[in-house]
């Protein structure tokens, strides 16, 4: 299967409210349409995760990120530009997303991906994409396809083919929370 076909198949499933497993700029992810509350609920159920714990979303560009936050502070752009590894920013004032995806304080965790497959997938889908690590809550994140449990593989609607044969170390993103007055809190270095 070509990467082009893989992306088309994944986008079709996402548009139908399905859940996918896919490679990202960090570890393998469980993904769905970040604007679809039913799809988001499926992800929480698959991960066996309390829905009070927010999930990360991936986007393909600065412009797309701005669709999901009322006001992106300048410090966020500076952090994104200065980051040397994939960095997720938690921003206040989330909008245009599934309500069960937004944290109780109104914030959302977003990351602009620059990895070829996930960036193209986000671009083609034209919406934010949930990107939570491919594991049951409390278990190690799947660095590569071979690390994904059979239970997880069976619980989603589509498993991407791209990068299945890759065997190299991957780590989760850094996570930085930005407060309403510009304070910076490092959640995960």
Tab-separated table of C-alpha atoms in Angstrom:
chain	number	residue	atom	x	y	z
A	1	UNK	CA	0.000	0.000	0.000
A	2	UNK	CA	1.302	3.448	-0.856
A	3	UNK	CA	1.406	6.257	1.707
A	4	UNK	CA	-1.135	8.108	-0.443
A	5	UNK	CA	-3.614	5.182	-0.222
A	6	UNK	CA	-2.932	4.818	3.502
A	7	UNK	CA	-3.781	8.487	4.117
A	8	UNK	CA	-6.951	8.268	1.985
A	9	UNK	CA	-8.119	5.205	3.944
A	10	UNK	CA	-7.371	6.860	7.293
A	11	UNK	CA	-9.157	10.100	6.337
A	12	UNK	CA	-12.232	8.131	5.211
A	13	UNK	CA	-12.407	6.358	8.596
A	14	UNK	CA	-11.860	9.648	10.478
A	15	UNK	CA	-14.665	11.370	8.537
A	16	UNK	CA	-16.984	8.467	9.419
A	17	UNK	CA	-16.293	8.979	13.137
A	18	UNK	CA	-13.866	6.073	13.402
A	19	UNK	CA	-10.688	5.613	15.411
A	20	UNK	CA	-7.276	4.955	13.864
A	21	UNK	CA	-3.797	3.897	14.969
A	22	UNK	CA	-1.091	5.887	13.205
A	23	UNK	CA	2.572	6.909	13.367
A	24	UNK	CA	3.259	10.456	14.521
A	25	UNK	CA	6.234	12.752	15.054
A	26	UNK	CA	6.693	10.965	18.399
A	27	UNK	CA	5.218	7.576	19.396
A	28	UNK	CA	2.390	5.713	17.629
A	29	UNK	CA	-0.953	7.349	18.333
A	30	UNK	CA	-4.623	6.579	18.694
A	31	UNK	CA	-6.488	9.185	16.689
A	32	UNK	CA	-9.927	10.470	15.813
A	33	UNK	CA	-11.683	13.627	14.681
A	34	UNK	CA	-11.060	16.127	17.492
A	35	UNK	CA	-14.395	17.835	16.730
A	36	UNK	CA	-16.473	14.636	17.088
A	37	UNK	CA	-17.505	13.972	20.713
A	38	UNK	CA	-18.617	10.386	19.981
A	39	UNK	CA	-15.259	9.544	18.385
A	40	UNK	CA	-13.414	11.148	21.317
A	41	UNK	CA	-15.501	9.048	23.737
A	42	UNK	CA	-14.431	5.912	21.823
A	43	UNK	CA	-10.768	6.858	22.304
A	44	UNK	CA	-11.251	7.300	26.056
A	45	UNK	CA	-12.977	3.887	26.186
A	46	UNK	CA	-10.234	2.164	24.151
A	47	UNK	CA	-7.515	3.612	26.400
A	48	UNK	CA	-9.578	2.955	29.551
A	49	UNK	CA	-8.780	6.508	30.493
A	50	UNK	CA	-10.792	8.833	32.688
A	51	UNK	CA	-12.266	11.521	30.447
A	52	UNK	CA	-11.225	14.176	32.959
A	53	UNK	CA	-7.663	13.691	31.632
A	54	UNK	CA	-7.354	15.753	28.468
A	55	UNK	CA	-5.914	14.364	25.229
A	56	UNK	CA	-3.366	15.927	22.861
A	57	UNK	CA	-4.379	17.070	19.373
A	58	UNK	CA	-2.185	17.301	16.292
A	59	UNK	CA	-2.474	19.952	13.603
A	60	UNK	CA	-0.476	20.555	10.441
A	61	UNK	CA	0.091	24.309	10.601
A	62	UNK	CA	0.068	27.553	12.573
A	63	UNK	CA	-3.187	28.534	10.843
A	64	UNK	CA	-4.928	25.325	11.863
A	65	UNK	CA	-3.745	25.694	15.469
A	66	UNK	CA	-5.350	29.148	15.586
A	67	UNK	CA	-8.763	27.647	14.709
A	68	UNK	CA	-8.875	25.858	18.058
A	69	UNK	CA	-7.723	28.528	20.521
A	70	UNK	CA	-9.341	31.931	21.058
A	71	UNK	CA	-6.043	33.748	21.438
A	72	UNK	CA	-2.609	32.189	20.934
A	73	UNK	CA	-0.130	34.177	23.053
A	74	UNK	CA	3.133	35.306	21.478
A	75	UNK	CA	5.116	33.167	23.923
A	76	UNK	CA	3.448	30.051	22.406
A	77	UNK	CA	4.778	30.927	18.941
A	78	UNK	CA	8.226	31.587	20.430
A	79	UNK	CA	8.219	28.186	22.168
A	80	UNK	CA	7.041	26.384	19.032
A	81	UNK	CA	9.700	28.126	16.915
A	82	UNK	CA	12.492	27.438	19.423
A	83	UNK	CA	11.614	23.786	20.099
A	84	UNK	CA	14.272	21.270	19.053
A	85	UNK	CA	11.985	18.274	19.610
A	86	UNK	CA	8.222	17.792	19.201
A	87	UNK	CA	6.567	20.090	21.722
A	88	UNK	CA	2.937	20.161	22.787
A	89	UNK	CA	1.587	23.418	24.172
A	90	UNK	CA	-1.400	23.599	26.496
A	91	UNK	CA	-3.330	26.769	25.765
A	92	UNK	CA	-6.370	28.381	27.373
A	93	UNK	CA	-9.534	29.273	25.490
A	94	UNK	CA	-10.149	26.092	23.458
A	95	UNK	CA	-12.865	26.450	20.794
A	96	UNK	CA	-14.317	24.441	17.897
A	97	UNK	CA	-13.442	21.080	19.499
A	98	UNK	CA	-15.471	18.240	21.011
A	99	UNK	CA	-16.492	19.340	24.539
A	100	UNK	CA	-15.193	16.069	26.049
A	101	UNK	CA	-11.738	16.863	24.674
A	102	UNK	CA	-11.382	20.218	26.400
A	103	UNK	CA	-9.957	20.215	29.939
A	104	UNK	CA	-12.116	21.451	32.820
A	105	UNK	CA	-10.168	24.730	32.867
A	106	UNK	CA	-11.005	25.360	29.190
A	107	UNK	CA	-7.536	24.496	27.892
A	108	UNK	CA	-6.407	22.183	25.099
A	109	UNK	CA	-3.080	20.497	24.340
A	110	UNK	CA	-2.005	21.087	20.727
A	111	UNK	CA	1.079	20.204	18.720
A	112	UNK	CA	2.042	21.185	15.189
A	113	UNK	CA	3.533	18.073	13.607
A	114	UNK	CA	6.369	18.296	11.103
A	115	UNK	CA	6.716	14.537	10.489
A	116	UNK	CA	5.789	13.727	6.869
A	117	UNK	CA	2.994	11.182	7.391
A	118	UNK	CA	1.144	12.788	10.310
A	119	UNK	CA	1.488	16.266	8.788
A	120	UNK	CA	-0.016	15.103	5.477
A	121	UNK	CA	-2.750	13.190	7.326
A	122	UNK	CA	-3.702	16.331	9.289
A	123	UNK	CA	-3.535	18.451	6.134
A	124	UNK	CA	-5.791	16.085	4.180
A	125	UNK	CA	-8.238	15.719	7.050
A	126	UNK	CA	-8.451	19.525	7.422
A	127	UNK	CA	-9.190	19.320	11.158
A	128	UNK	CA	-7.385	18.738	14.425
A	129	UNK	CA	-6.657	15.072	15.051
A	130	UNK	CA	-6.614	13.476	18.488
A	131	UNK	CA	-3.170	12.024	19.150
A	132	UNK	CA	-2.890	10.058	22.351
A	133	UNK	CA	-0.254	7.381	22.820
A	134	UNK	CA	-1.146	3.919	21.501
A	135	UNK	CA	-1.496	2.094	24.802
A	136	UNK	CA	-3.973	1.292	27.534
A	137	UNK	CA	-3.643	3.941	30.271
A	138	UNK	CA	-0.784	3.119	32.621
A	139	UNK	CA	1.048	0.885	30.125
A	140	UNK	CA	4.146	1.993	28.162
A	141	UNK	CA	3.552	4.032	25.002
A	142	UNK	CA	4.097	2.179	21.701
A	143	UNK	CA	7.311	3.580	20.243
A	144	UNK	CA	6.892	1.463	17.105
A	145	UNK	CA	4.100	-0.544	15.494
A	146	UNK	CA	5.445	-3.809	16.912
A	147	UNK	CA	4.945	-2.420	20.450
A	148	UNK	CA	1.160	-2.059	20.033
A	149	UNK	CA	-0.870	-4.662	21.923
A	150	UNK	CA	-3.151	-7.029	20.046
A	151	UNK	CA	-6.055	-5.722	22.148
A	152	UNK	CA	-5.464	-2.197	20.859
A	153	UNK	CA	-5.033	-3.352	17.261
A	154	UNK	CA	-8.426	-5.082	17.475
A	155	UNK	CA	-10.209	-2.143	19.119
A	156	UNK	CA	-9.740	0.495	16.396
A	157	UNK	CA	-11.354	0.922	12.993
A	158	UNK	CA	-8.169	1.343	10.937
A	159	UNK	CA	-4.460	0.693	11.483
A	160	UNK	CA	-2.151	2.677	9.201
A	161	UNK	CA	0.441	0.770	7.171
A	162	UNK	CA	3.013	3.535	6.940
A	163	UNK	CA	6.121	3.008	9.117
A	164	UNK	CA	5.003	-0.416	10.387
A	165	UNK	CA	8.481	-1.854	9.779
A	166	UNK	CA	10.312	0.907	11.594
A	167	UNK	CA	12.293	-0.159	14.678
A	168	UNK	CA	13.886	2.823	16.351
A	169	UNK	CA	13.434	4.649	19.620
A	170	UNK	CA	10.748	7.317	19.815
A	171	UNK	CA	9.788	9.406	22.811
A	172	UNK	CA	6.647	11.353	23.706
A	173	UNK	CA	6.602	15.096	23.120
A	174	UNK	CA	7.574	17.731	25.629
A	175	UNK	CA	4.468	19.319	27.147
A	176	UNK	CA	4.436	22.959	28.207
A	177	UNK	CA	1.421	24.701	29.745
A	178	UNK	CA	1.014	28.404	29.161
A	179	UNK	CA	-1.052	30.310	31.701
A	180	UNK	CA	-3.366	33.211	30.941
A	181	UNK	CA	-0.776	35.776	32.016
A	182	UNK	CA	2.139	34.142	30.184
A	183	UNK	CA	3.450	31.898	32.959
A	184	UNK	CA	5.170	28.767	31.641
A	185	UNK	CA	4.863	25.379	33.376
A	186	UNK	CA	6.826	22.396	32.082
A	187	UNK	CA	4.541	19.346	32.410
A	188	UNK	CA	6.863	16.891	30.610
A	189	UNK	CA	10.412	17.938	29.642
